[in-house]
């Protein structure tokens, strides 16, 4: 079993981001700035936000944190987002999900100025990269692509894993991970199969896939019930808190007996997601200030 180490790559990318920000600060006298918005007190969300703020400080991105109460209304959240949209000192806005009231999610995301949408979840952000034809075009565009799928693509690229013409099985069809990673895989010439909770023949699909990306939130789901193709690459996106600690959607004890490459949990995609948030914040700064800077 080969491990795809997200931490190693994240460290390299953070080093590059830090160097670029140093140059930017010298020439513009400014630092990119990210606003993080948390509604309520979800303990897991608080931990994620803290990691994001810490990562910002490590690379020289300023961060401003806003915490509204669980009872905040749609108007309260939209007013805050509009203030941040209008604040020229803020380059990126991250609304931590899930919101306590799920029904407000779309309206709140849709309020974020797409140019500051560092999570890449605004319909315009989604549309912009989905309409481009190739992965190279997406990279050149400096668009804000959703962080987790972008991190997965960079991880595969770092380990020289061929996507072109491969059969990619995406398990999970969320807006956050499943749908956007499928678009990116298509842009890189993969043949993509999307599976989800209503898929009936998953066992047949895991047996033929060259790459499996699983994001469903069920601990150790991909277990010995599922056959795997020899040499399959598995990207485990799941983050599940169990009484034995954090684990992914893949049963590591099963796959370690197989000839596979896997991004483990922890140490795989999670670290890359935060690093892509940093990269997107820097991109947003570059785009907003119309700086001539090599693509990230
Ligand atoms: P979600 O929770 O919104 O939806 C779950 C998806 O899984 C749905 O599309 C559903 O159809 C599918 N599903 C559920 N049961 C299934 C089954 N038995 N067979 C096949 N498909 C099934 O998805 P999400 O927001 O993408 O989160 C999924 C997991 O990924 C969670 O554990 C989450 O914490 C994790 N996550 C990790 C990162 C990261 O940075 N590593 C980022 C986002 C999400």
GROMACS .gro file of C-alpha atoms in nm, residues 87-264:
model
  178
   87UNK     CA    1  -1.480   4.608   0.289
   88UNK     CA    2  -1.184   4.661   0.056
   89UNK     CA    3  -0.944   4.534   0.325
   90UNK     CA    4  -1.100   4.186   0.302
   91UNK     CA    5  -1.006   3.971   0.000
   92UNK     CA    6  -1.172   3.642   0.091
   93UNK     CA    7  -1.487   3.542   0.281
   94UNK     CA    8  -1.528   3.196   0.425
   95UNK     CA    9  -1.869   3.103   0.564
   96UNK     CA   10  -1.815   2.792   0.776
   97UNK     CA   11  -2.065   2.517   0.698
   98UNK     CA   12  -2.291   2.360   0.808
   99UNK     CA   13  -2.506   2.650   0.924
  100UNK     CA   14  -2.730   2.576   1.226
  101UNK     CA   15  -3.028   2.645   0.996
  102UNK     CA   16  -2.947   2.445   0.682
  103UNK     CA   17  -3.227   2.610   0.485
  104UNK     CA   18  -3.034   2.942   0.490
  105UNK     CA   19  -2.721   2.797   0.330
  106UNK     CA   20  -2.790   2.875  -0.036
  107UNK     CA   21  -2.910   3.232   0.019
  108UNK     CA   22  -2.610   3.309   0.242
  109UNK     CA   23  -2.357   3.160  -0.002
  110UNK     CA   24  -2.523   3.343  -0.292
  111UNK     CA   25  -2.468   3.674  -0.110
  112UNK     CA   26  -2.089   3.636  -0.107
  113UNK     CA   27  -1.920   3.844  -0.377
  114UNK     CA   28  -1.794   3.573  -0.619
  115UNK     CA   29  -1.459   3.753  -0.638
  116UNK     CA   30  -1.418   3.694  -0.262
  117UNK     CA   31  -1.568   3.343  -0.265
  118UNK     CA   32  -1.256   3.154  -0.152
  119UNK     CA   33  -1.455   2.837  -0.081
  120UNK     CA   34  -1.566   2.839  -0.447
  121UNK     CA   35  -1.927   2.751  -0.363
  122UNK     CA   36  -2.112   3.049  -0.516
  123UNK     CA   37  -2.307   2.948  -0.831
  124UNK     CA   38  -2.089   3.181  -1.040
  125UNK     CA   39  -1.768   3.024  -0.908
  126UNK     CA   40  -1.913   2.680  -0.982
  127UNK     CA   41  -2.021   2.782  -1.330
  128UNK     CA   42  -1.698   2.957  -1.416
  129UNK     CA   43  -1.469   2.658  -1.373
  130UNK     CA   44  -1.726   2.402  -1.491
  131UNK     CA   45  -1.753   2.577  -1.826
  132UNK     CA   46  -1.380   2.562  -1.896
  133UNK     CA   47  -1.273   2.276  -2.114
  134UNK     CA   48  -0.948   2.152  -1.969
  135UNK     CA   49  -0.766   2.131  -1.636
  136UNK     CA   50  -0.487   2.343  -1.787
  137UNK     CA   51  -0.742   2.616  -1.868
  138UNK     CA   52  -0.873   2.599  -1.511
  139UNK     CA   53  -0.521   2.633  -1.369
  140UNK     CA   54  -0.435   2.924  -1.598
  141UNK     CA   55  -0.760   3.105  -1.515
  142UNK     CA   56  -0.677   3.179  -1.149
  143UNK     CA   57  -1.046   3.102  -1.076
  144UNK     CA   58  -1.164   3.022  -0.725
  145UNK     CA   59  -1.228   2.646  -0.736
  146UNK     CA   60  -1.378   2.463  -0.432
  147UNK     CA   61  -1.093   2.384  -0.192
  148UNK     CA   62  -1.131   2.010  -0.128
  149UNK     CA   63  -1.162   1.905  -0.496
  150UNK     CA   64  -0.878   2.140  -0.589
  151UNK     CA   65  -0.663   1.984  -0.315
  152UNK     CA   66  -0.742   1.634  -0.446
  153UNK     CA   67  -0.637   1.731  -0.800
  154UNK     CA   68  -0.309   1.876  -0.674
  155UNK     CA   69  -0.241   1.569  -0.462
  156UNK     CA   70  -0.287   1.339  -0.763
  157UNK     CA   71  -0.069   1.567  -0.975
  158UNK     CA   72   0.207   1.572  -0.709
  159UNK     CA   73   0.220   1.192  -0.705
  160UNK     CA   74   0.216   1.179  -1.087
  161UNK     CA   75  -0.108   0.982  -1.087
  162UNK     CA   76  -0.247   0.970  -1.438
  163UNK     CA   77  -0.611   1.082  -1.465
  164UNK     CA   78  -0.633   1.111  -1.843
  165UNK     CA   79  -0.853   0.828  -1.984
  166UNK     CA   80  -0.890   0.662  -1.641
  167UNK     CA   81  -1.217   0.536  -1.496
  168UNK     CA   82  -1.288   0.747  -1.189
  169UNK     CA   83  -1.558   0.647  -0.942
  170UNK     CA   84  -1.681   0.932  -0.721
  171UNK     CA   85  -1.885   0.808  -0.424
  172UNK     CA   86  -2.094   1.094  -0.277
  173UNK     CA   87  -2.267   1.370  -0.473
  174UNK     CA   88  -2.238   1.669  -0.237
  175UNK     CA   89  -2.201   2.024  -0.366
  176UNK     CA   90  -1.888   2.054  -0.151
  177UNK     CA   91  -1.693   1.756  -0.284
  178UNK     CA   92  -1.863   1.501  -0.513
  179UNK     CA   93  -2.006   1.725  -0.784
  180UNK     CA   94  -1.708   1.962  -0.823
  181UNK     CA   95  -1.445   1.685  -0.820
  182UNK     CA   96  -1.641   1.513  -1.098
  183UNK     CA   97  -1.623   1.833  -1.307
  184UNK     CA   98  -1.247   1.864  -1.248
  185UNK     CA   99  -1.191   1.499  -1.337
  186UNK     CA  100  -1.386   1.547  -1.662
  187UNK     CA  101  -1.169   1.848  -1.740
  188UNK     CA  102  -0.870   1.616  -1.704
  189UNK     CA  103  -1.018   1.363  -1.949
  190UNK     CA  104  -1.128   1.102  -1.699
  191UNK     CA  105  -1.440   0.893  -1.754
  192UNK     CA  106  -1.642   0.966  -1.442
  193UNK     CA  107  -1.902   0.753  -1.266
  194UNK     CA  108  -2.097   0.923  -0.985
  195UNK     CA  109  -2.232   0.697  -0.711
  196UNK     CA  110  -2.451   0.800  -0.416
  197UNK     CA  111  -2.689   0.664  -0.154
  198UNK     CA  112  -2.938   0.544  -0.417
  199UNK     CA  113  -2.680   0.364  -0.634
  200UNK     CA  114  -2.764  -0.006  -0.651
  201UNK     CA  115  -2.457  -0.166  -0.806
  202UNK     CA  116  -2.172  -0.006  -0.610
  203UNK     CA  117  -1.993  -0.341  -0.567
  204UNK     CA  118  -1.959  -0.377  -0.943
  205UNK     CA  119  -1.832  -0.021  -0.976
  206UNK     CA  120  -1.555  -0.037  -0.713
  207UNK     CA  121  -1.422  -0.348  -0.886
  208UNK     CA  122  -1.357  -0.168  -1.216
  209UNK     CA  123  -1.248   0.183  -1.107
  210UNK     CA  124  -0.889   0.302  -1.157
  211UNK     CA  125  -0.940   0.586  -0.908
  212UNK     CA  126  -1.199   0.595  -0.627
  213UNK     CA  127  -1.284   0.921  -0.452
  214UNK     CA  128  -1.507   0.862  -0.154
  215UNK     CA  129  -1.681   1.142   0.041
  216UNK     CA  130  -1.985   1.007   0.224
  217UNK     CA  131  -1.915   1.041   0.597
  218UNK     CA  132  -1.958   0.675   0.695
  219UNK     CA  133  -1.664   0.532   0.896
  220UNK     CA  134  -1.479   0.243   0.727
  221UNK     CA  135  -1.751   0.210   0.459
  222UNK     CA  136  -1.515   0.091   0.184
  223UNK     CA  137  -1.435  -0.246   0.342
  224UNK     CA  138  -1.386  -0.609   0.237
  225UNK     CA  139  -1.746  -0.612   0.109
  226UNK     CA  140  -1.610  -0.429  -0.195
  227UNK     CA  141  -1.362  -0.569  -0.448
  228UNK     CA  142  -1.090  -0.339  -0.571
  229UNK     CA  143  -0.897  -0.334  -0.895
  230UNK     CA  144  -0.526  -0.406  -0.859
  231UNK     CA  145  -0.332  -0.078  -0.838
  232UNK     CA  146  -0.641   0.136  -0.766
  233UNK     CA  147  -0.583   0.484  -0.624
  234UNK     CA  148  -0.819   0.571  -0.337
  235UNK     CA  149  -0.881   0.924  -0.215
  236UNK     CA  150  -1.052   0.913   0.124
  237UNK     CA  151  -1.226   1.244   0.193
  238UNK     CA  152  -1.442   1.136   0.488
  239UNK     CA  153  -1.376   1.281   0.830
  240UNK     CA  154  -1.559   1.078   1.092
  241UNK     CA  155  -1.530   1.123   1.466
  242UNK     CA  156  -1.561   0.785   1.639
  243UNK     CA  157  -1.487   0.670   1.993
  244UNK     CA  158  -1.151   0.545   1.860
  245UNK     CA  159  -1.061   0.884   1.713
  246UNK     CA  160  -1.088   1.033   1.364
  247UNK     CA  161  -1.117   0.799   1.068
  248UNK     CA  162  -1.211   0.818   0.703
  249UNK     CA  163  -1.467   0.638   0.487
  250UNK     CA  164  -1.215   0.366   0.399
  251UNK     CA  165  -1.130   0.064   0.613
  252UNK     CA  166  -0.750   0.099   0.623
  253UNK     CA  167  -0.705  -0.252   0.766
  254UNK     CA  168  -0.871  -0.391   0.455
  255UNK     CA  169  -0.698  -0.179   0.193
  256UNK     CA  170  -0.352  -0.217   0.345
  257UNK     CA  171  -0.362  -0.583   0.242
  258UNK     CA  172  -0.419  -0.472  -0.117
  259UNK     CA  173  -0.204  -0.328  -0.391
  260UNK     CA  174  -0.344   0.026  -0.368
  261UNK     CA  175  -0.235   0.387  -0.319
  262UNK     CA  176  -0.440   0.581  -0.067
  263UNK     CA  177  -0.463   0.927   0.082
  264UNK     CA  178  -0.516   0.845   0.450
   0.00000   0.00000   0.00000
